[in-house]
Short mmCIF file of C-alpha atoms in Angstrom, two decimals:
data_model
loop_
_atom_site.label_atom_id
_atom_site.label_comp_id
_atom_site.label_asym_id
_atom_site.label_seq_id
_atom_site.Cartn_x
_atom_site.Cartn_y
_atom_site.Cartn_z
CA MET A 1 39.01 24.60 -90.59
CA GLY A 2 38.01 21.73 -88.34
CA LEU A 3 34.79 21.22 -86.42
CA ALA A 4 36.24 22.45 -83.11
CA VAL A 5 37.42 25.73 -84.66
CA TRP A 6 33.94 26.40 -86.03
CA ALA A 7 32.51 25.44 -82.64
CA LEU A 8 34.77 28.02 -80.97
CA ILE A 9 33.62 30.72 -83.41
CA ALA A 10 29.95 29.82 -82.87
CA TYR A 11 30.44 29.72 -79.09
CA ILE A 12 31.87 33.24 -78.97
CA ALA A 13 29.28 34.58 -81.44
CA VAL A 14 26.31 33.19 -79.49
CA ILE A 15 27.56 34.64 -76.21
CA VAL A 16 28.23 38.07 -77.71
CA VAL A 17 24.87 38.25 -79.51
CA TRP A 18 22.81 36.94 -76.60
CA ASN A 19 24.46 39.20 -74.03
CA ALA A 20 25.60 42.33 -75.89
CA VAL A 21 23.00 42.57 -78.67
CA LEU A 22 19.90 41.06 -77.08
CA LYS A 23 20.82 42.41 -73.62
CA ARG A 24 20.14 39.11 -71.87
CA SER A 25 22.09 38.05 -68.80
CA ILE A 26 25.62 36.70 -69.16
CA GLY A 27 24.58 33.58 -67.23
CA GLU A 28 21.96 32.77 -69.86
CA ALA A 29 24.46 33.51 -72.64
CA MET A 30 27.02 31.09 -71.21
CA ILE A 31 24.45 28.32 -70.83
CA LEU A 32 23.25 28.80 -74.40
CA GLY A 33 26.83 28.92 -75.69
CA PHE A 34 27.56 25.64 -73.90
CA VAL A 35 24.50 23.98 -75.48
CA VAL A 36 25.59 25.18 -78.94
CA LEU A 37 29.09 23.76 -78.35
CA CYS A 38 27.71 20.38 -77.35
CA ALA A 39 25.43 20.38 -80.41
CA PHE A 40 28.55 20.25 -82.58
CA GLY A 41 29.06 16.75 -81.23
CA THR A 42 25.76 15.63 -82.84
CA VAL A 43 25.15 12.10 -81.52
CA ASP A 44 27.75 12.68 -78.78
CA PHE A 45 25.73 15.58 -77.36
CA PRO A 46 24.90 13.81 -74.04
CA LYS A 47 28.51 12.68 -73.63
CA LEU A 48 29.84 16.22 -74.18
CA VAL A 49 27.36 17.64 -71.69
CA GLY A 50 28.60 15.14 -69.12
CA VAL A 51 32.28 15.85 -69.87
CA GLY A 52 31.76 19.59 -69.59
CA LEU A 53 29.77 19.55 -66.37
CA ALA A 54 32.14 17.05 -64.77
CA GLU A 55 35.09 19.32 -65.54
CA ALA A 56 33.27 22.38 -64.21
CA GLY A 57 32.34 20.52 -61.04
CA SER A 58 35.98 19.70 -60.37
CA GLN A 59 37.18 23.32 -60.57
CA ASN A 60 38.04 24.93 -57.24
CA ILE A 61 37.80 28.34 -58.93
CA VAL A 62 34.02 27.92 -59.05
CA PHE A 63 34.00 27.59 -55.27
CA ALA A 64 36.37 30.54 -54.92
CA GLY A 65 34.24 32.87 -57.04
CA LEU A 66 31.08 32.06 -55.09
CA ALA A 67 32.90 32.16 -51.75
CA PHE A 68 34.32 35.61 -52.44
CA THR A 69 30.84 36.85 -53.30
CA PHE A 70 29.59 35.85 -49.86
CA ILE A 71 32.74 36.81 -47.96
CA GLY A 72 32.57 40.27 -49.53
CA SER A 73 29.14 40.71 -47.95
CA ILE A 74 30.46 39.55 -44.57
CA LEU A 75 33.49 41.85 -44.66
CA THR A 76 31.26 44.80 -45.53
CA ARG A 77 28.57 43.92 -42.97
CA THR A 78 31.08 43.63 -40.14
CA GLY A 79 32.77 46.96 -40.94
CA VAL A 80 36.16 45.30 -41.42
CA ILE A 81 36.56 46.77 -44.90
CA ASP A 82 35.64 50.28 -43.77
CA ARG A 83 38.25 50.29 -41.02
CA GLN A 84 40.92 48.87 -43.29
CA ILE A 85 40.21 51.44 -45.98
CA ASP A 86 40.48 54.25 -43.45
CA ILE A 87 44.08 53.17 -42.80
CA LEU A 88 44.89 52.86 -46.52
CA ASN A 89 43.38 56.28 -47.21
CA SER A 90 45.49 57.77 -44.43
CA LEU A 91 48.54 56.52 -46.30
CA LEU A 92 47.63 57.11 -49.96
CA GLY A 93 44.29 58.92 -50.07
CA ARG A 94 45.93 62.18 -51.11
CA VAL A 95 47.18 60.62 -54.38
CA LYS A 96 44.68 60.70 -57.26
CA GLY A 97 43.77 57.11 -58.07
CA GLY A 98 46.29 55.84 -55.51
CA ALA A 99 44.38 52.61 -54.94
CA GLY A 100 44.57 51.75 -58.65
CA TYR A 101 48.32 52.26 -58.82
CA VAL A 102 48.85 50.15 -55.70
CA ALA A 103 46.60 47.40 -57.12
CA THR A 104 48.67 47.30 -60.33
CA VAL A 105 52.09 47.28 -58.70
CA GLY A 106 50.87 44.82 -56.06
CA SER A 107 49.54 42.53 -58.77
CA ALA A 108 52.94 42.52 -60.47
CA ALA A 109 54.69 41.79 -57.16
CA PHE A 110 52.31 38.94 -56.40
CA GLY A 111 52.58 37.66 -59.98
CA SER A 112 56.34 37.30 -59.60
CA VAL A 113 55.72 34.77 -56.82
CA ALA A 114 52.40 33.12 -57.65
CA HIS A 115 51.73 33.03 -61.38
CA SER A 116 48.06 32.04 -61.36
CA GLY A 117 45.76 34.72 -62.76
CA SER A 118 42.88 33.54 -60.59
CA ALA A 119 44.98 33.63 -57.43
CA ASN A 120 46.24 37.08 -58.40
CA ALA A 121 42.72 38.44 -58.80
CA ALA A 122 41.58 36.82 -55.56
CA THR A 123 44.51 37.98 -53.46
CA ILE A 124 44.94 41.52 -54.75
CA GLY A 125 41.24 42.09 -55.38
CA SER A 126 40.14 41.20 -51.87
CA VAL A 127 41.98 44.29 -50.60
CA ALA A 128 42.17 46.58 -53.63
CA ILE A 129 38.57 46.48 -54.85
CA PRO A 130 36.88 47.65 -51.62
CA TRP A 131 39.57 50.33 -51.26
CA MET A 132 39.08 51.49 -54.86
CA ASN A 133 35.31 51.62 -54.39
CA ARG A 134 35.67 53.78 -51.30
CA SER A 135 38.18 56.09 -53.01
CA ASN A 136 35.81 57.07 -55.84
CA TRP A 137 36.51 54.30 -58.36
CA SER A 138 33.45 52.87 -60.12
CA PRO A 139 32.97 49.22 -59.02
CA HIS A 140 33.00 47.87 -62.58
CA ILE A 141 36.22 49.76 -63.40
CA ALA A 142 37.80 48.50 -60.17
CA ALA A 143 36.89 44.94 -61.18
CA THR A 144 38.22 45.62 -64.69
CA VAL A 145 41.58 46.77 -63.32
CA VAL A 146 41.98 43.73 -61.07
CA ALA A 147 40.99 41.25 -63.79
CA GLY A 148 43.14 43.06 -66.36
CA ASN A 149 46.12 42.92 -64.02
CA ALA A 150 45.67 39.18 -63.40
CA GLY A 151 47.79 38.35 -66.44
CA ASN A 152 50.90 39.81 -64.79
CA GLY A 153 51.86 36.40 -63.46
CA ALA A 154 51.88 34.79 -66.90
CA VAL A 155 54.57 37.16 -68.24
CA ILE A 156 56.80 37.45 -65.16
CA PRO A 157 59.16 34.44 -65.18
CA PRO A 158 59.31 31.69 -64.21
CA SER A 159 55.61 30.98 -64.72
CA ALA A 160 54.11 27.61 -65.61
CA SER A 161 53.45 28.94 -69.13
CA PHE A 162 57.14 29.88 -69.37
CA PHE A 163 58.26 26.32 -68.59
CA VAL A 164 55.64 24.70 -70.83
CA LEU A 165 56.80 26.83 -73.76
CA ILE A 166 60.55 26.54 -73.20
CA GLY A 167 60.18 22.80 -72.65
CA SER A 168 58.30 22.12 -75.87
CA ALA A 169 60.08 20.28 -78.65
CA ALA A 170 59.48 23.16 -81.06
CA VAL A 171 61.08 25.83 -78.83
CA ALA A 172 63.86 24.13 -76.84
CA PRO A 173 66.36 23.78 -79.74
CA PHE A 174 66.17 27.50 -80.52
CA VAL A 175 65.82 29.30 -77.16
CA SER A 176 67.66 28.67 -73.88
CA VAL A 177 66.07 29.14 -70.47
CA GLU A 178 68.56 31.91 -69.69
CA GLN A 179 67.77 33.81 -72.89
CA LEU A 180 64.03 33.67 -72.36
CA PHE A 181 64.32 34.46 -68.65
CA VAL A 182 66.07 37.79 -69.26
CA ALA A 183 63.89 38.65 -72.25
CA MET A 184 60.68 37.98 -70.34
CA PHE A 185 61.65 40.29 -67.49
CA VAL A 186 61.95 43.14 -69.99
CA THR A 187 58.73 42.02 -71.68
CA ALA A 188 56.98 42.03 -68.31
CA GLY A 189 58.21 45.58 -67.81
CA TRP A 190 56.46 46.67 -71.01
CA CYS A 191 53.26 44.93 -69.92
CA VAL A 192 53.24 46.46 -66.43
CA SER A 193 54.02 49.89 -67.91
CA TRP A 194 50.94 49.64 -70.11
CA ARG A 195 48.80 48.68 -67.13
CA LEU A 196 50.06 51.73 -65.22
CA LEU A 197 49.19 53.92 -68.21
CA CYS A 198 45.67 52.45 -68.08
CA ILE A 199 45.38 53.56 -64.46
CA ALA A 200 46.51 57.07 -65.39
CA TYR A 201 43.90 57.12 -68.16
CA PHE A 202 41.11 55.90 -65.87
CA VAL A 203 42.01 58.54 -63.29
CA ARG A 204 41.82 61.25 -65.95
CA ARG A 205 38.83 59.86 -67.89
CA TYR A 206 36.62 59.29 -64.86
CA LYS A 207 37.96 62.31 -62.99
CA ILE A 208 38.88 60.22 -59.98
CA PRO A 209 39.84 62.79 -57.36
CA ARG A 210 41.88 62.54 -54.26
CA VAL A 211 39.88 61.33 -51.31
CA PRO A 212 38.40 64.48 -49.70
CA ALA A 213 40.56 65.70 -46.83
CA SER A 214 37.51 65.60 -44.54
CA GLU A 215 37.33 61.81 -45.07
CA ILE A 216 41.00 61.16 -44.39
CA LEU A 217 41.82 60.42 -40.77
CA GLY A 218 45.26 60.91 -39.36
CA LEU A 219 47.28 57.71 -39.56
CA GLY A 220 47.40 57.39 -35.78
CA SER A 221 43.64 57.78 -35.44
CA SER A 222 42.78 55.36 -38.24
CA PHE A 223 45.26 52.79 -36.90
CA ARG A 224 43.86 52.96 -33.36
CA ARG A 225 40.33 52.54 -34.68
CA GLY A 226 41.03 49.80 -37.18
CA TRP A 227 44.26 47.97 -36.42
CA THR A 228 42.37 44.69 -36.11
CA SER A 229 41.26 45.01 -39.75
CA LEU A 230 44.88 44.45 -40.79
CA PHE A 231 44.40 40.80 -39.87
CA VAL A 232 42.78 40.59 -43.32
CA PHE A 233 46.32 40.75 -44.72
CA VAL A 234 47.30 37.93 -42.36
CA ALA A 235 44.40 35.85 -43.67
CA ILE A 236 45.63 36.39 -47.21
CA ALA A 237 49.29 35.89 -46.34
CA VAL A 238 49.01 32.61 -44.41
CA PRO A 239 48.07 30.35 -47.37
CA ILE A 240 50.65 32.10 -49.56
CA VAL A 241 53.49 31.86 -47.03
CA LEU A 242 52.71 28.18 -46.47
CA THR A 243 52.86 27.34 -50.17
CA PHE A 244 55.52 29.58 -51.75
CA GLY A 245 59.14 30.49 -51.15
CA ALA A 246 60.93 29.75 -47.88
CA GLY A 247 57.71 28.99 -46.01
CA GLY A 248 56.67 26.44 -48.61
CA ASP A 249 60.14 24.86 -48.56
CA ALA A 250 60.09 24.59 -44.76
CA LEU A 251 56.62 23.05 -44.70
CA THR A 252 57.59 20.64 -47.48
CA SER A 253 60.58 19.48 -45.42
CA ALA A 254 58.39 19.00 -42.36
CA LEU A 255 55.26 17.44 -43.88
CA GLY A 256 56.21 16.36 -47.39
CA ALA A 257 55.41 17.72 -50.83
CA ALA A 258 51.97 16.08 -51.00
CA ALA A 259 50.77 17.94 -47.91
CA VAL A 260 51.88 21.33 -49.24
CA GLU A 261 50.43 20.67 -52.69
CA SER A 262 47.06 19.98 -51.07
CA ILE A 263 46.89 23.57 -49.76
CA ASP A 264 44.94 25.45 -52.41
CA ILE A 265 45.12 29.21 -51.89
CA LEU A 266 41.95 29.76 -53.94
CA VAL A 267 40.09 27.70 -51.35
CA TRP A 268 41.89 28.86 -48.24
CA ILE A 269 42.03 32.62 -48.84
CA PRO A 270 38.22 33.05 -48.72
CA VAL A 271 37.99 30.58 -45.83
CA MET A 272 40.62 32.48 -43.84
CA LEU A 273 38.99 35.81 -44.69
CA GLY A 274 35.68 34.45 -43.43
CA VAL A 275 37.27 33.33 -40.15
CA VAL A 276 38.97 36.70 -39.63
CA ALA A 277 35.80 38.63 -40.46
CA GLY A 278 33.79 36.44 -38.10
CA VAL A 279 36.20 36.94 -35.21
CA ILE A 280 37.00 40.66 -35.43
CA GLY A 281 33.56 41.71 -36.66
CA ARG A 282 31.43 39.33 -34.63
CA GLN A 283 29.54 42.14 -32.88
CA ASN A 284 28.04 43.24 -36.20
CA LEU A 285 27.05 39.79 -37.43
CA PRO A 286 23.45 38.50 -37.17
CA LYS A 287 22.61 36.87 -33.86
CA THR A 288 19.54 34.90 -35.00
CA TRP A 289 18.63 32.43 -37.73
CA ARG A 290 16.33 35.06 -39.19
CA GLY A 291 19.18 37.56 -39.35
CA TRP A 292 21.41 35.07 -41.17
CA SER A 293 18.56 34.24 -43.53
CA GLU A 294 18.18 37.92 -44.39
CA LEU A 295 21.92 38.22 -45.00
CA MET A 296 21.80 35.22 -47.34
CA ASP A 297 18.80 36.71 -49.15
CA GLU A 298 20.76 39.93 -49.70
CA SER A 299 23.70 37.99 -51.15
CA ALA A 300 21.72 35.50 -53.26
CA PRO A 301 21.06 37.64 -56.38
CA ARG A 302 24.79 38.09 -56.92
CA PHE A 303 25.33 34.31 -57.01
CA LYS A 304 23.12 33.76 -60.07
CA ASP A 305 25.25 35.26 -62.82
CA VAL A 306 28.60 34.53 -61.18
CA GLY A 307 27.77 30.87 -60.56
CA ALA A 308 26.19 30.13 -63.94
CA THR A 309 28.91 31.93 -65.85
CA MET A 310 31.80 30.24 -64.09
CA VAL A 311 30.31 26.75 -64.32
CA PHE A 312 29.53 26.97 -68.02
CA ALA A 313 32.77 28.77 -68.91
CA PHE A 314 34.78 25.80 -67.61
CA ALA A 315 32.30 23.34 -69.10
CA GLY A 316 32.68 25.03 -72.49
CA GLY A 317 36.47 24.86 -72.32
CA ALA A 318 36.30 21.12 -71.61
CA VAL A 319 33.96 20.52 -74.56
CA LEU A 320 36.27 22.43 -76.92
CA SER A 321 39.16 20.23 -75.81
CA GLU A 322 37.04 17.12 -76.30
CA LEU A 323 36.17 18.24 -79.83
CA GLY A 324 39.89 18.39 -80.67
CA LEU A 325 40.54 22.13 -80.65
CA SER A 326 44.29 21.69 -80.06
CA ASP A 327 44.99 19.58 -83.16
CA GLN A 328 42.68 21.57 -85.40
CA LEU A 329 44.15 24.93 -84.43
CA GLY A 330 47.59 23.47 -85.06
CA ALA A 331 46.52 22.61 -88.61
CA VAL A 332 45.19 26.15 -89.14
CA LEU A 333 48.41 27.75 -87.90
CA ASN A 334 50.65 25.44 -89.90
CA GLY A 335 48.80 26.51 -93.03
CA LEU A 336 49.88 30.14 -92.67
CA GLY A 337 52.46 31.52 -95.05
CA ALA A 338 52.53 35.21 -94.22
CA PRO A 339 54.99 38.06 -93.57
CA PRO A 340 56.02 38.63 -89.93
CA ILE A 341 53.46 41.33 -89.07
CA VAL A 342 50.54 39.37 -90.52
CA ALA A 343 51.72 36.10 -88.95
CA ALA A 344 52.13 37.77 -85.54
CA LEU A 345 48.67 39.34 -85.66
CA ILE A 346 46.96 36.12 -86.76
CA VAL A 347 48.83 34.02 -84.21
CA GLY A 348 48.00 36.61 -81.55
CA VAL A 349 44.28 36.60 -82.34
CA ILE A 350 44.12 32.80 -82.26
CA ILE A 351 46.01 32.55 -78.97
CA ILE A 352 43.82 35.24 -77.38
CA LEU A 353 40.66 33.45 -78.51
CA VAL A 354 41.92 30.17 -77.06
CA ALA A 355 43.01 31.88 -73.82
CA GLY A 356 39.40 32.92 -73.23
CA PRO A 357 37.94 29.51 -72.34
CA LEU A 358 41.34 28.09 -71.28
CA ASN A 359 44.07 29.55 -69.04
CA SER A 360 47.52 30.75 -70.06
CA THR A 361 49.27 27.44 -69.35
CA ALA A 362 46.67 25.35 -71.17
CA THR A 363 46.74 27.78 -74.09
CA VAL A 364 50.52 27.57 -74.44
CA ALA A 365 50.35 23.79 -74.15
CA THR A 366 47.63 23.69 -76.82
CA VAL A 367 49.02 25.98 -79.52
CA GLY A 368 52.33 27.37 -78.21
CA GLY A 369 54.65 25.05 -80.13
CA VAL A 370 52.82 25.45 -83.42
CA ALA A 371 52.55 29.23 -82.96
CA PHE A 372 56.30 29.43 -82.32
CA ALA A 373 57.08 27.48 -85.50
CA VAL A 374 54.79 29.72 -87.56
CA LEU A 375 56.39 32.92 -86.23
CA VAL A 376 59.96 31.69 -86.71
CA THR A 377 59.16 30.49 -90.24
CA ALA A 378 57.78 33.97 -90.97
CA GLY A 379 61.11 35.50 -89.96
CA VAL A 380 60.57 36.41 -86.29
CA HIS A 381 63.60 35.91 -84.02
CA PRO A 382 63.05 32.79 -81.84
CA VAL A 383 63.42 34.64 -78.52
CA LEU A 384 61.00 37.36 -79.61
CA ALA A 385 58.57 34.75 -80.92
CA ALA A 386 58.53 33.04 -77.51
CA CYS A 387 58.06 36.37 -75.71
CA SER A 388 55.17 37.40 -77.93
CA ILE A 389 53.38 34.07 -77.41
CA LEU A 390 53.56 34.50 -73.63
CA VAL A 391 52.24 38.07 -73.95
CA PHE A 392 49.30 36.92 -76.07
CA SER A 393 48.47 34.11 -73.63
CA SER A 394 48.66 36.48 -70.64
CA THR A 395 45.26 37.86 -71.62
CA GLU A 396 43.80 34.78 -69.85
CA GLY A 397 42.57 36.93 -66.95
CA ALA A 398 40.94 39.53 -69.16
CA SER A 399 39.42 37.58 -72.07
CA PRO A 400 35.61 37.49 -71.87
CA PRO A 401 33.60 35.49 -71.41
CA GLY A 402 35.51 32.56 -69.93
CA ALA A 403 38.32 34.10 -67.85
CA ALA A 404 38.03 33.06 -64.21
CA ALA A 405 39.68 36.27 -62.94
CA ILE A 406 36.74 38.25 -64.32
CA TYR A 407 34.27 36.41 -62.12
CA ILE A 408 36.45 36.56 -59.04
CA SER A 409 36.97 40.32 -59.39
CA THR A 410 33.33 41.06 -60.21
CA SER A 411 32.15 38.92 -57.30
CA LEU A 412 34.38 40.98 -55.02
CA ALA A 413 33.10 44.22 -56.58
CA GLN A 414 29.52 42.92 -56.55
CA VAL A 415 28.84 43.90 -60.17
CA ASN A 416 27.51 42.04 -63.21
CA PRO A 417 30.50 40.48 -65.03
CA ALA A 418 29.15 41.65 -68.38
CA ARG A 419 29.80 45.29 -67.40
CA THR A 420 33.55 44.62 -67.50
CA PHE A 421 33.66 42.90 -70.88
CA VAL A 422 34.01 45.97 -73.13
CA PRO A 423 36.61 47.81 -71.00
CA LEU A 424 38.59 44.58 -70.60
CA ILE A 425 38.70 44.02 -74.35
CA VAL A 426 39.55 47.66 -75.07
CA PHE A 427 42.24 48.14 -72.40
CA TYR A 428 43.56 44.68 -71.53
CA VAL A 429 43.04 42.39 -74.54
CA VAL A 430 43.47 44.35 -77.79
CA PRO A 431 46.48 46.36 -76.52
CA PHE A 432 48.31 43.15 -75.62
CA LEU A 433 47.71 41.87 -79.14
CA PHE A 434 49.63 44.92 -80.38
CA ILE A 435 52.25 44.78 -77.61
CA GLY A 436 52.97 41.13 -78.43
CA THR A 437 53.12 41.94 -82.14
CA ALA A 438 55.43 44.92 -81.53
CA ILE A 439 57.76 42.68 -79.51
CA ALA A 440 57.77 40.03 -82.25
CA LEU A 441 58.71 42.66 -84.83
CA GLY A 442 61.39 44.23 -82.63
CA VAL A 443 59.53 47.56 -82.38
CA LEU A 444 59.53 47.32 -78.58
CA PRO A 445 63.13 46.53 -77.61
CA VAL A 446 63.66 43.21 -75.84
CA PRO A 447 67.13 41.61 -75.45
CA HIS A 448 67.58 38.62 -77.74
#
């Protein structure tokens, strides 16, 4: 194995040992993991540090994660979230775990339009997590559900990962767009079904009850008290409507493609939420500099782990790329000569490990073509091989420690990201290794 592959193994090991075994903070673990990665460059250590930090500094997701941490405090302080949740409970509070089911189905619906895992976690989580917390879900499980659901967009076509894979020289001669399109819709159905089963398990395991009848207002009463809180949905919808579908097409015609492409929903959703919270909850906001200072002091501790982890997760991914991870993993995969089940499991593990520091699209671009060739050579049908690769890469939102969706969801839930790592691996990473393998082997039926 090449240097970059060993660096990836060392990176993951250091983070796990420092955080899970030694019980140190995840922020410290990510910083130490980054230093270890750069050390693999020996004399290029300073250069790799610069490359990594420059890449992290250019990521809008870092801003989004920190912004959502602060905006969550504002929405709570102003009472906007409480009034909104009263309305949602009036509608679905009598269903056990209703908020979790809505979060999962809503994530799939959003993923069919916007395929970014980070955007999915930000958009769905900003509404679902406060609602789940108020309806008896543990905050770290609520964050786990939202981050685990973030991969919906990667498997529902036509995602960027879909086009990167189908457009690669290794895949295009064997699989048509039409074949993969139909197959991936069925594959997405299997993935969403598993996520719904997870919600049912959480409801049973944690004995999540219906919201007590005494806490459920009549729909008319809750709407009269909190109708202004529904502008939160407007704040979320505006950037989406302006960038996707008919709204995006209309704005592109009016202003040009460059103008529309400059609208980043990860930046504008928290900004719009802040504006809405400030307007409709202004009576509950601090009126003095001292009051604002106290609010900032209350929010500050939550920035430490979220900020450090996000910065050094992206920095680590950049260093791995600089060390040549793509080419070296390709060499490892090409060296496999295994039966279908073994090939699928090994390919799945490698893709999942790569999808941790990278995202789904970058992962498919890095190892997708080689992984496809390995699976087909092992006897897997080409369409099923492509489907399984996209399933493996869809763990991007749930793969600790580098998945951006984890830090967005935990910042919204105001919990330490490390508390979600084990449940994410158990419910949203390992199962998708087996789902992808089952699809590759034809155990789970997918048209091909």
